[in-house]
Amino acid sequence: MEGARSDTGSSSDDRKLRGFWRSVWMISVPHKVLHFAWRVCRDILPTKEKLMRRKVLQEDWCEECKAESETTVHLFWRFPRAQEVWQHIKLLFSFDPCTISSFLDLMWNLMVLSEYVEEKVAMVVTVAWAIWVNRNEFRNGKRKKTGRDIV
Ligand SMILES: [Zn+2]
């Protein structure tokens, strides 16, 4: 999220950032989804990458592709099943998906840099939440859902 990170100090950016967090809390989704959205935007979800940094885990490979570390952007955006999910819901994004570097960056693009469409934002956080729920179920030995099932 270039804009928010590098230009702190200017009051108009502070205002934008405050407005952003306010808007995050106002997305009309169930509370558990909202709470998830807040955590993923703050980048405090316990992904494997986070757990390895806290020395809880010895490795942080994504359990599915085992090709990259399990960061929020990998889990919710880049890895093949996430891509399958996003293709299924056919949302049009007005930015280049390849440039997204964090979930916060994704939300910033959706809510600040693009025209704010609430249903779209609600859909994105709900889908990300469903991916997270299934990721946890899978880690607990349950079935892995396809992108279509998640949608
Ligand atoms: Zn992966």
PDB file of N, CA, C and O and ligand atoms in Angstrom, residues 62 64-66 74 79-80, ligand 1:
ATOM      1  N   CYS A  62       3.356 -22.999   2.198  1.00  0.00           N
ATOM      2  CA  CYS A  62       1.931 -23.167   1.944  1.00  0.00           C
ATOM      3  C   CYS A  62       1.659 -24.664   1.825  1.00  0.00           C
ATOM      4  O   CYS A  62       2.375 -25.376   1.121  1.00  0.00           O
ATOM      5  N   GLU A  64      -0.553 -26.265   0.380  1.00  0.00           N
ATOM      6  CA  GLU A  64      -1.102 -26.757  -0.876  1.00  0.00           C
ATOM      7  C   GLU A  64      -0.089 -26.817  -1.988  1.00  0.00           C
ATOM      8  O   GLU A  64       0.107 -27.831  -2.609  1.00  0.00           O
ATOM      9  N   CYS A  65       0.546 -25.698  -2.256  1.00  0.00           N
ATOM     10  CA  CYS A  65       1.458 -25.711  -3.401  1.00  0.00           C
ATOM     11  C   CYS A  65       2.888 -25.966  -2.954  1.00  0.00           C
ATOM     12  O   CYS A  65       3.717 -26.337  -3.759  1.00  0.00           O
ATOM     13  N   LYS A  66       3.157 -25.800  -1.697  1.00  0.00           N
ATOM     14  CA  LYS A  66       4.496 -25.978  -1.134  1.00  0.00           C
ATOM     15  C   LYS A  66       5.574 -25.241  -1.935  1.00  0.00           C
ATOM     16  O   LYS A  66       6.729 -25.654  -1.979  1.00  0.00           O
ATOM     17  N   HIS A  74      -0.444 -14.604  -0.321  1.00  0.00           N
ATOM     18  CA  HIS A  74      -0.396 -15.896  -1.009  1.00  0.00           C
ATOM     19  C   HIS A  74      -1.710 -16.644  -0.782  1.00  0.00           C
ATOM     20  O   HIS A  74      -2.339 -17.129  -1.713  1.00  0.00           O
ATOM     21  N   PHE A  79      -2.388 -17.859  -4.605  1.00  0.00           N
ATOM     22  CA  PHE A  79      -2.199 -19.282  -4.877  1.00  0.00           C
ATOM     23  C   PHE A  79      -3.338 -19.796  -5.745  1.00  0.00           C
ATOM     24  O   PHE A  79      -4.403 -19.198  -5.824  1.00  0.00           O
ATOM     25  N   PRO A  80      -3.106 -20.904  -6.473  1.00  0.00           N
ATOM     26  CA  PRO A  80      -4.041 -21.283  -7.533  1.00  0.00           C
ATOM     27  C   PRO A  80      -5.501 -21.397  -7.098  1.00  0.00           C
ATOM     28  O   PRO A  80      -6.392 -20.951  -7.817  1.00  0.00           O
TER      29      PRO A  80
HETATM   30 ZN    ZN B   1       0.426 -22.155  -2.067  1.00  0.00          ZN
END
